Amino acid sequence: MTPKRCTRRAAASLAVLAGVVVLGGCGIRTTQVPVDAGPAPSRVPCEVSGENITPQAQQQGIPVRVYLVCASQLESVDRTAQVPEKKAVDSRVQVAQALLDELEKEPSSPEHEAGFATYVRGPLALTGAREGDPEGTLRLSRQPEDLPMPALAQIVCTFAESRAAATGGSVLLGGPGEYAPRAYQCSAGIKERPDEAVPTLSALPSSSGAP
């Protein structure tokens, strides 16, 4: 077979097979050409558009940011909540309780359509530091370690970016029992993998001496 005839045969085979070439007679091996179509489109947007925020609802509270779970990660959403604006002695507890109440709510219709969910189940209540607790401690009505990991991650990251956080940005959480509180941190890793253990500091701040 002449080289010219072999070339014509190869061109014809390429046109018919569209990328899969079988040219055994010309000494060309079978080749499969992969097509890079880019990443698969996300099934959920994990974003609530501003047009879905009701102005009337905004007037009934102040803007807050809470963390919900979307596409197996923590993503923030904007809400409005009844949070005290004055910095009273117990304002940290009041702020934390308002945020906790928001986390317990089922996502709104726009949030649900965007793929958001919450793992925080109530009722959950908060109190302030006990005697011997570090300053800024918040005591949950359930032991933090007994909560589902995504729920604890939601609470910690929501508190960490609010007035509920202790000095240094950590979140000091304890439970109703006599166990000492722990200083939890909202890391980039826990936002990406909220089902893993929430990181804690090795040392706690000094005691508050609260009565």
Backbone as JSON, one array per atom type, in Angstrom:
{
  "sequence": "MTPKRCTRRAAASLAVLAGVVVLGGCGIRTTQVPVDAGPAPSRVPCEVSGENITPQAQQQGIPVRVYLVCASQLESVDRTAQVPEKKAVDSRVQVAQALLDELEKEPSSPEHEAGFATYVRGPLALTGAREGDPEGTLRLSRQPEDLPMPALAQIVCTFAESRAAATGGSVLLGGPGEYAPRAYQCSAGIKERPDEAVPTLSALPSSSGAP",
  "N": [[0.85, -1.19, 0.0], [0.58, 2.16, -0.87], [2.12, 5.15, 0.55], [0.52, 7.46, 0.08], [-2.08, 6.45, -0.39], [-2.54, 5.22, 2.04], [-2.64, 7.43, 3.74], [-5.03, 8.69, 2.88], [-6.89, 6.78, 3.66], [-6.62, 6.85, 6.45], [-7.57, 9.43, 7.02], [-10.26, 9.15, 6.3], [-11.13, 7.26, 8.18], [-10.83, 8.68, 10.57], [-12.8, 10.66, 10.3], [-15.15, 9.14, 10.42], [-15.09, 7.73, 12.84], [-14.69, 9.7, 14.78], [-12.57, 10.54, 16.62], [-11.8, 8.06, 17.62], [-9.47, 6.06, 16.47], [-8.77, 3.51, 14.25], [-6.36, 2.07, 12.71], [-5.01, -0.31, 11.68], [-3.82, -1.34, 9.4], [-2.12, 0.65, 8.6], [-0.28, 0.86, 10.54], [-0.89, 2.46, 12.75], [-1.67, 2.98, 16.09], [-4.6, 2.23, 18.1], [-6.36, 4.97, 19.46], [-7.82, 6.74, 22.12], [-9.33, 9.76, 22.64], [-9.6, 11.86, 25.34], [-12.18, 14.09, 26.47], [-12.18, 17.23, 27.87], [-14.53, 18.44, 29.78], [-14.71, 20.24, 31.8], [-15.4, 21.12, 35.29], [-18.1, 19.42, 36.97], [-21.37, 20.82, 37.06], [-22.53, 22.52, 40.01], [-25.01, 21.23, 42.19], [-26.42, 22.64, 44.06], [-26.74, 26.1, 44.86], [-25.85, 27.3, 47.24], [-26.19, 29.9, 48.13], [-28.06, 32.68, 49.01], [-30.0, 34.92, 47.33], [-30.05, 38.52, 47.4], [-32.52, 39.61, 46.85], [-34.37, 38.0, 48.02], [-34.52, 38.65, 50.66], [-36.53, 39.94, 53.11], [-37.54, 43.26, 53.49], [-39.21, 44.14, 55.61], [-38.79, 42.24, 57.58], [-36.17, 42.8, 58.23], [-36.45, 45.18, 59.58], [-37.45, 44.43, 61.99], [-35.48, 43.42, 63.58], [-31.91, 43.12, 64.1], [-29.2, 42.86, 61.75], [-27.63, 39.69, 61.53], [-25.18, 37.08, 61.32], [-25.19, 33.72, 60.59], [-24.07, 30.3, 60.66], [-24.81, 27.73, 58.47], [-25.29, 24.39, 57.16], [-24.25, 23.43, 53.98], [-23.93, 21.66, 51.01], [-22.24, 19.85, 52.32], [-20.53, 21.48, 53.74], [-19.72, 24.31, 55.9], [-21.51, 27.24, 55.53], [-22.08, 30.72, 55.5], [-25.03, 32.6, 56.27], [-27.16, 35.43, 56.01], [-29.18, 36.77, 58.5], [-31.94, 38.17, 60.4], [-32.24, 39.15, 63.75], [-33.46, 39.3, 67.14], [-31.43, 40.89, 68.83], [-29.81, 42.26, 71.63], [-28.84, 45.63, 71.56], [-27.51, 47.29, 73.32], [-24.62, 47.21, 75.35], [-24.84, 45.42, 77.77], [-24.14, 43.93, 81.03], [-24.65, 41.19, 80.81], [-24.75, 40.86, 78.1], [-23.37, 39.24, 76.3], [-24.36, 36.67, 76.75], [-27.03, 37.07, 76.02], [-26.8, 37.75, 73.32], [-25.64, 35.4, 72.34], [-27.71, 33.56, 72.87], [-29.73, 34.52, 71.21], [-28.55, 34.08, 68.71], [-28.3, 31.32, 68.84], [-30.98, 30.59, 68.87], [-31.64, 31.31, 66.26], [-30.13, 29.45, 64.83], [-31.48, 27.14, 65.47], [-33.8, 27.32, 64.06], [-35.69, 26.15, 61.29], [-34.41, 26.26, 57.96], [-35.35, 29.01, 55.86], [-37.65, 29.2, 53.06], [-36.26, 30.26, 50.7], [-33.61, 29.76, 51.59], [-33.66, 26.99, 51.93], [-34.13, 26.16, 49.29], [-31.74, 26.97, 48.21], [-30.07, 25.08, 49.22], [-29.41, 24.91, 51.93], [-29.13, 23.66, 55.31], [-29.8, 22.84, 58.77], [-28.24, 21.44, 61.64], [-28.64, 21.86, 64.24], [-30.59, 21.23, 66.95], [-33.29, 22.02, 69.01], [-34.96, 22.11, 72.26], [-32.46, 24.46, 73.18], [-30.7, 26.06, 75.72], [-28.9, 28.84, 77.16], [-26.53, 29.82, 79.63], [-24.5, 32.03, 81.67], [-21.04, 32.31, 82.78], [-19.9, 30.17, 85.41], [-18.85, 30.07, 88.87], [-15.41, 29.95, 88.96], [-15.18, 29.37, 86.28], [-13.6, 30.28, 83.17], [-13.44, 33.71, 82.07], [-16.04, 34.84, 79.98], [-17.18, 32.42, 79.42], [-19.73, 30.28, 78.18], [-22.51, 28.43, 79.07], [-24.1, 25.62, 77.91], [-27.34, 24.03, 77.78], [-27.09, 21.42, 77.17], [-24.46, 19.02, 77.03], [-21.67, 20.08, 75.19], [-20.08, 18.21, 73.77], [-21.84, 16.17, 73.33], [-23.45, 16.9, 71.29], [-24.34, 16.61, 67.78], [-21.58, 16.57, 65.53], [-21.63, 18.4, 63.24], [-23.55, 20.21, 64.21], [-22.33, 21.29, 66.51], [-20.16, 22.51, 65.26], [-21.5, 24.44, 63.73], [-22.52, 26.09, 65.8], [-20.17, 26.94, 67.12], [-18.74, 28.33, 65.06], [-20.59, 30.29, 64.39], [-20.84, 31.7, 66.83], [-18.18, 32.5, 67.13], [-17.76, 34.57, 65.35], [-19.07, 36.74, 66.37], [-20.4, 38.87, 69.01], [-20.54, 37.05, 70.96], [-18.23, 35.67, 71.22], [-15.25, 34.87, 73.06], [-12.39, 36.59, 74.48], [-9.85, 36.85, 72.08], [-11.11, 35.42, 70.15], [-11.84, 32.77, 70.46], [-14.3, 30.28, 71.43], [-15.81, 29.74, 74.39], [-17.18, 27.04, 75.76], [-19.35, 25.21, 77.84], [-21.15, 22.6, 79.57], [-24.21, 21.49, 81.23], [-23.33, 20.05, 83.37], [-20.66, 19.28, 85.73], [-18.36, 19.37, 84.33], [-15.38, 20.9, 83.1], [-15.3, 23.86, 81.07], [-14.56, 24.12, 77.52], [-12.29, 25.59, 75.16], [-13.22, 26.36, 72.11], [-12.41, 26.5, 68.61], [-13.04, 28.14, 65.52], [-12.01, 26.99, 62.7], [-10.58, 27.13, 59.36], [-10.51, 24.59, 58.35], [-12.56, 23.25, 59.75], [-14.76, 24.49, 58.75], [-14.76, 23.52, 56.19], [-15.02, 20.8, 56.68], [-17.3, 20.02, 58.54], [-18.19, 17.78, 59.89], [-16.19, 16.68, 61.31], [-14.14, 16.56, 64.34], [-14.38, 19.47, 66.33], [-11.8, 21.82, 66.65], [-9.9, 22.49, 69.65], [-8.46, 24.72, 72.09], [-5.35, 24.18, 73.77], [-4.93, 25.23, 76.26], [-6.86, 26.97, 78.68], [-8.26, 30.31, 79.11], [-7.74, 32.52, 81.96], [-9.45, 32.14, 85.14], [-12.73, 33.51, 85.7], [-13.8, 34.18, 88.11], [-16.43, 34.47, 88.73], [-19.43, 34.89, 90.63]],
  "CA": [[0.0, 0.0, 0.0], [1.42, 3.36, -0.98], [1.91, 6.12, 1.63], [-0.56, 8.39, -0.24], [-3.35, 5.76, -0.19], [-2.67, 5.02, 3.49], [-3.05, 8.72, 4.33], [-6.44, 8.9, 2.6], [-7.65, 5.84, 4.49], [-6.58, 7.37, 7.82], [-8.47, 10.58, 7.1], [-11.64, 8.66, 6.26], [-11.44, 6.61, 9.45], [-10.98, 9.73, 11.6], [-14.08, 11.34, 10.12], [-16.24, 8.24, 10.77], [-15.01, 7.31, 14.24], [-14.71, 10.92, 15.62], [-11.62, 10.53, 17.71], [-11.29, 6.72, 17.89], [-8.83, 5.72, 15.2], [-8.28, 2.14, 14.14], [-5.64, 2.0, 11.44], [-4.03, -1.38, 11.83], [-3.07, -1.56, 8.18], [-1.11, 1.7, 8.41], [0.66, 0.87, 11.65], [-1.25, 3.48, 13.74], [-2.35, 2.33, 17.2], [-5.91, 2.77, 18.5], [-6.21, 6.06, 20.42], [-9.05, 7.34, 22.62], [-9.02, 11.12, 23.04], [-10.55, 12.33, 26.35], [-12.69, 15.45, 26.29], [-12.25, 17.94, 29.14], [-15.75, 19.24, 29.79], [-14.69, 21.1, 32.95], [-16.04, 20.54, 36.47], [-19.55, 19.22, 36.89], [-22.08, 21.93, 37.68], [-23.0, 22.29, 41.37], [-26.45, 21.01, 42.25], [-27.02, 23.66, 44.91], [-25.93, 27.32, 44.77], [-25.34, 27.7, 48.56], [-26.21, 31.36, 48.2], [-29.39, 33.26, 48.98], [-29.92, 36.22, 46.69], [-30.52, 39.63, 48.21], [-33.93, 39.92, 46.57], [-35.22, 37.15, 48.84], [-34.51, 39.15, 52.02], [-37.69, 40.8, 53.27], [-37.21, 44.49, 54.22], [-39.97, 44.22, 56.84], [-38.13, 41.41, 58.58], [-34.97, 43.48, 58.65], [-36.81, 46.25, 60.49], [-37.85, 43.85, 63.26], [-34.31, 42.99, 64.31], [-30.67, 43.63, 63.54], [-28.56, 41.83, 60.92], [-26.68, 38.76, 62.13], [-24.68, 36.06, 60.39], [-25.13, 32.39, 61.19], [-23.51, 29.28, 59.78], [-25.6, 26.55, 58.19], [-24.58, 23.38, 56.37], [-24.65, 23.37, 52.58], [-22.97, 20.88, 50.23], [-21.32, 19.21, 53.28], [-19.63, 22.48, 54.3], [-20.37, 25.41, 56.59], [-21.63, 28.47, 54.75], [-22.79, 31.74, 56.28], [-26.22, 33.24, 55.73], [-27.56, 36.63, 56.74], [-30.49, 36.72, 59.13], [-32.24, 39.24, 61.33], [-32.57, 38.55, 65.04], [-33.67, 40.22, 68.25], [-30.19, 40.91, 69.61], [-29.7, 43.53, 72.35], [-27.83, 46.53, 71.02], [-26.74, 47.85, 74.41], [-23.62, 46.29, 75.88], [-25.08, 45.18, 79.18], [-23.21, 42.99, 81.64], [-24.93, 39.85, 80.32], [-25.08, 40.95, 76.68], [-22.8, 38.11, 75.57], [-25.3, 35.56, 76.87], [-28.23, 37.4, 75.25], [-26.43, 37.64, 71.91], [-25.45, 33.98, 72.04], [-29.0, 32.89, 72.87], [-30.43, 34.93, 69.99], [-27.93, 33.36, 67.6], [-28.65, 29.91, 68.98], [-32.37, 30.47, 68.43], [-31.63, 31.35, 64.8], [-29.59, 28.18, 64.34], [-32.47, 26.09, 65.68], [-34.9, 27.49, 63.11], [-35.56, 25.5, 59.98], [-34.1, 27.24, 56.91], [-36.47, 29.58, 55.13], [-37.83, 28.61, 51.72], [-35.11, 30.57, 49.84], [-32.42, 29.06, 52.08], [-33.83, 25.56, 51.62], [-33.94, 26.0, 47.85], [-30.31, 27.16, 47.93], [-29.34, 23.91, 49.69], [-29.0, 25.04, 53.32], [-29.77, 22.85, 56.34], [-29.21, 23.01, 60.09], [-28.18, 20.24, 62.48], [-28.88, 22.29, 65.62], [-31.94, 20.89, 67.36], [-33.61, 22.54, 70.32], [-34.59, 23.42, 72.78], [-31.16, 24.66, 73.81], [-30.64, 27.31, 76.47], [-27.56, 29.26, 77.54], [-26.28, 30.63, 80.82], [-23.15, 32.57, 81.69], [-19.98, 31.6, 83.49], [-20.04, 29.83, 86.82], [-17.67, 30.33, 89.67], [-14.26, 29.16, 88.54], [-15.11, 29.31, 84.82], [-12.9, 31.41, 82.54], [-14.29, 34.81, 81.66], [-16.6, 34.66, 78.64], [-17.73, 31.08, 79.25], [-21.15, 30.08, 77.96], [-22.91, 27.08, 79.46], [-25.26, 25.1, 77.19], [-28.19, 23.1, 78.53], [-26.61, 20.09, 76.81], [-23.0, 18.96, 76.93], [-21.3, 20.32, 73.79], [-19.55, 17.01, 73.13], [-22.94, 15.26, 73.01], [-24.15, 17.38, 70.1], [-23.75, 16.17, 66.51], [-20.43, 17.4, 65.18], [-21.99, 19.56, 62.43], [-24.27, 21.18, 65.04], [-21.34, 21.99, 67.32], [-19.4, 23.37, 64.35], [-22.35, 25.58, 63.43], [-22.59, 26.96, 66.97], [-18.86, 27.54, 67.37], [-18.39, 29.31, 64.04], [-21.52, 31.42, 64.51], [-20.45, 32.48, 68.01], [-16.82, 33.03, 66.98], [-17.78, 35.79, 64.55], [-20.06, 37.62, 66.97], [-20.07, 39.34, 70.35], [-20.56, 35.91, 71.87], [-16.88, 35.11, 71.3], [-14.42, 35.33, 74.17], [-11.19, 37.29, 74.05], [-9.01, 36.04, 71.21], [-11.91, 34.8, 69.11], [-12.27, 31.4, 70.77], [-15.65, 30.15, 72.0], [-15.72, 28.95, 75.6], [-18.46, 26.35, 75.94], [-19.48, 24.14, 78.8], [-22.47, 22.0, 79.61], [-24.92, 21.66, 82.5], [-22.68, 19.29, 84.43], [-19.52, 19.86, 86.42], [-17.17, 19.34, 83.49], [-14.8, 22.2, 82.78], [-15.56, 24.29, 79.69], [-13.48, 24.02, 76.55], [-12.14, 26.73, 74.25], [-13.33, 25.86, 70.74], [-11.98, 27.41, 67.55], [-13.63, 27.98, 64.19], [-10.91, 26.99, 61.74], [-10.95, 26.94, 57.95], [-10.72, 23.16, 58.15], [-13.85, 22.8, 60.25], [-15.77, 24.99, 57.82], [-14.78, 22.62, 55.04], [-15.4, 19.45, 57.11], [-17.96, 20.2, 59.84], [-18.51, 16.51, 60.54], [-15.02, 16.28, 62.09], [-14.08, 17.15, 65.67], [-14.06, 20.89, 66.36], [-10.54, 21.99, 67.37], [-9.92, 23.21, 70.92], [-7.17, 25.21, 72.58], [-4.76, 23.31, 74.78], [-5.01, 25.91, 77.56], [-7.98, 27.89, 78.82], [-7.96, 31.59, 79.76], [-7.81, 32.5, 83.41], [-10.79, 32.07, 85.72], [-13.42, 34.8, 85.81], [-14.14, 34.46, 89.5], [-17.84, 34.85, 88.78], [-20.09, 34.29, 91.8]],
  "C": [[0.89, 1.24, 0.0], [1.14, 4.29, 0.16], [0.75, 7.04, 1.35], [-1.9, 7.74, 0.01], [-3.6, 5.52, 1.3], [-3.14, 6.29, 4.18], [-4.51, 8.99, 4.11], [-7.32, 8.0, 3.48], [-7.7, 6.32, 5.94], [-7.54, 8.53, 7.99], [-9.92, 10.15, 7.11], [-12.04, 8.02, 7.58], [-11.64, 7.61, 10.57], [-12.33, 10.4, 11.51], [-15.22, 10.47, 10.59], [-16.24, 7.96, 12.27], [-14.92, 8.46, 15.22], [-13.81, 10.76, 16.82], [-11.11, 9.17, 18.07], [-10.76, 6.17, 16.59], [-8.33, 4.29, 15.25], [-7.65, 2.0, 12.76], [-4.56, 0.93, 11.52], [-3.2, -1.55, 10.58], [-1.99, -0.53, 7.95], [-0.14, 1.77, 9.58], [0.36, 1.91, 12.7], [-2.08, 2.81, 14.82], [-3.68, 3.01, 17.51], [-5.72, 3.8, 19.61], [-7.58, 6.58, 20.8], [-8.72, 8.71, 23.17], [-10.02, 11.59, 24.07], [-10.95, 13.77, 26.08], [-12.84, 16.09, 27.66], [-13.46, 18.87, 29.11], [-15.79, 20.18, 30.99], [-15.4, 20.45, 34.13], [-17.54, 20.42, 36.3], [-20.26, 20.37, 37.58], [-22.6, 21.56, 39.06], [-24.51, 22.14, 41.37], [-27.14, 22.05, 43.1], [-26.14, 24.9, 44.88], [-25.29, 27.72, 46.09], [-25.24, 29.22, 48.69], [-27.65, 31.84, 48.07], [-29.28, 34.66, 48.41], [-30.54, 37.29, 47.55], [-31.98, 39.94, 48.0], [-34.88, 39.08, 47.39], [-35.26, 37.59, 50.3], [-35.64, 40.17, 52.16], [-37.33, 42.05, 54.06], [-37.95, 44.6, 55.55], [-39.32, 43.41, 57.95], [-36.88, 42.09, 59.1], [-35.28, 44.56, 59.68], [-37.15, 45.72, 61.87], [-36.67, 43.35, 64.08], [-33.07, 43.63, 63.72], [-29.99, 42.51, 62.75], [-27.58, 40.98, 61.72], [-26.25, 37.77, 61.05], [-24.57, 34.74, 61.13], [-24.6, 31.41, 60.16], [-24.45, 28.08, 59.7], [-24.76, 25.58, 57.37], [-25.15, 23.38, 54.95], [-23.55, 22.66, 51.8], [-21.85, 20.33, 51.12], [-20.27, 20.18, 53.82], [-20.43, 23.51, 55.08], [-20.34, 26.64, 55.7], [-22.46, 29.46, 55.56], [-24.0, 32.25, 55.52], [-26.55, 34.44, 56.6], [-28.98, 36.46, 57.24], [-30.75, 38.03, 59.87], [-32.71, 38.61, 62.63], [-32.76, 39.65, 66.07], [-32.46, 40.14, 69.17], [-30.09, 42.25, 70.32], [-28.56, 44.37, 71.8], [-26.96, 47.13, 72.12], [-25.8, 46.8, 74.99], [-23.81, 46.16, 77.39], [-24.1, 44.15, 79.71], [-23.39, 41.59, 81.05], [-25.22, 39.84, 78.82], [-24.52, 39.78, 75.89], [-23.75, 36.92, 75.59], [-26.54, 35.83, 76.02], [-27.97, 37.28, 73.75], [-26.32, 36.18, 71.51], [-26.78, 33.25, 71.97], [-29.79, 33.25, 71.62], [-29.87, 34.22, 68.77], [-28.28, 31.87, 67.63], [-30.09, 29.66, 68.53], [-32.45, 30.48, 66.9], [-31.13, 30.04, 64.21], [-30.6, 27.05, 64.47], [-33.61, 26.17, 64.66], [-34.64, 26.68, 61.84], [-35.25, 26.57, 58.93], [-35.36, 27.74, 56.23], [-36.56, 28.92, 53.75], [-36.68, 28.96, 50.78], [-33.83, 29.86, 50.27], [-32.48, 27.58, 51.75], [-33.59, 25.3, 50.14], [-32.48, 26.16, 47.46], [-29.46, 26.03, 48.48], [-28.93, 23.94, 51.14], [-29.8, 24.13, 54.23], [-29.11, 23.17, 57.67], [-29.27, 21.7, 60.86], [-28.43, 20.59, 63.94], [-30.34, 22.05, 65.96], [-32.17, 21.36, 68.8], [-34.55, 21.63, 71.09], [-33.22, 23.42, 73.44], [-31.17, 26.03, 74.49], [-29.19, 27.58, 76.88], [-27.58, 30.02, 78.86], [-24.84, 31.1, 80.77], [-22.19, 31.72, 82.51], [-20.36, 31.31, 84.93], [-18.79, 30.24, 87.57], [-16.55, 29.38, 89.26], [-14.13, 29.01, 87.04], [-14.28, 30.48, 84.29], [-13.89, 32.49, 82.11], [-14.75, 34.6, 80.22], [-17.17, 33.29, 78.39], [-19.24, 31.12, 79.06], [-21.47, 28.62, 78.28], [-24.19, 26.69, 78.72], [-26.07, 24.17, 78.09], [-27.92, 21.65, 78.15], [-25.09, 20.14, 76.73], [-22.58, 19.14, 75.48], [-20.82, 19.08, 73.06], [-20.65, 16.02, 72.75], [-23.72, 15.71, 71.79], [-23.56, 16.74, 68.85], [-22.63, 17.11, 66.1], [-20.79, 18.59, 64.28], [-22.72, 20.63, 63.23], [-23.3, 21.98, 65.89], [-20.51, 22.94, 66.46], [-20.2, 24.6, 63.97], [-22.35, 26.59, 64.58], [-21.26, 27.68, 67.18], [-18.53, 28.62, 66.35], [-19.32, 30.51, 64.06], [-21.14, 32.3, 65.68], [-19.1, 33.18, 67.81], [-16.79, 34.35, 66.22], [-18.83, 36.77, 65.06], [-19.56, 38.1, 68.33], [-20.08, 38.22, 71.37], [-19.17, 35.3, 72.06], [-16.15, 35.67, 72.52], [-13.22, 36.08, 73.61], [-10.3, 36.37, 73.22], [-9.78, 35.31, 70.14], [-12.32, 33.38, 69.37], [-13.67, 31.43, 71.38], [-15.55, 29.21, 73.18], [-17.09, 28.35, 75.91], [-18.34, 25.26, 76.99], [-20.89, 23.6, 78.75], [-23.12, 22.2, 80.96], [-24.24, 20.96, 83.66], [-21.5, 20.03, 85.03], [-18.24, 19.82, 85.58], [-16.69, 20.75, 83.19], [-15.13, 22.58, 81.34], [-14.34, 24.09, 78.81], [-13.47, 25.26, 75.66], [-12.11, 26.2, 72.82], [-12.91, 26.94, 69.75], [-12.69, 27.09, 66.25], [-12.51, 28.11, 63.17], [-11.44, 26.84, 60.32], [-11.25, 25.47, 57.68], [-12.08, 22.7, 58.62], [-14.98, 23.36, 59.4], [-15.88, 24.09, 56.6], [-15.26, 21.22, 55.41], [-16.07, 19.52, 58.48], [-18.32, 18.91, 60.55], [-17.33, 15.98, 61.34], [-15.01, 17.02, 63.43], [-13.67, 18.62, 65.6], [-12.79, 21.09, 67.18], [-10.71, 22.81, 68.64], [-8.52, 23.69, 71.27], [-6.66, 24.28, 73.67], [-4.86, 23.91, 76.17], [-6.17, 26.89, 77.56], [-7.51, 29.22, 79.38], [-8.12, 31.48, 81.26], [-9.25, 32.53, 83.9], [-11.39, 33.45, 85.85], [-13.71, 35.18, 87.25], [-15.58, 34.87, 89.66], [-18.5, 34.19, 89.99], [-21.02, 33.18, 91.39]]
}
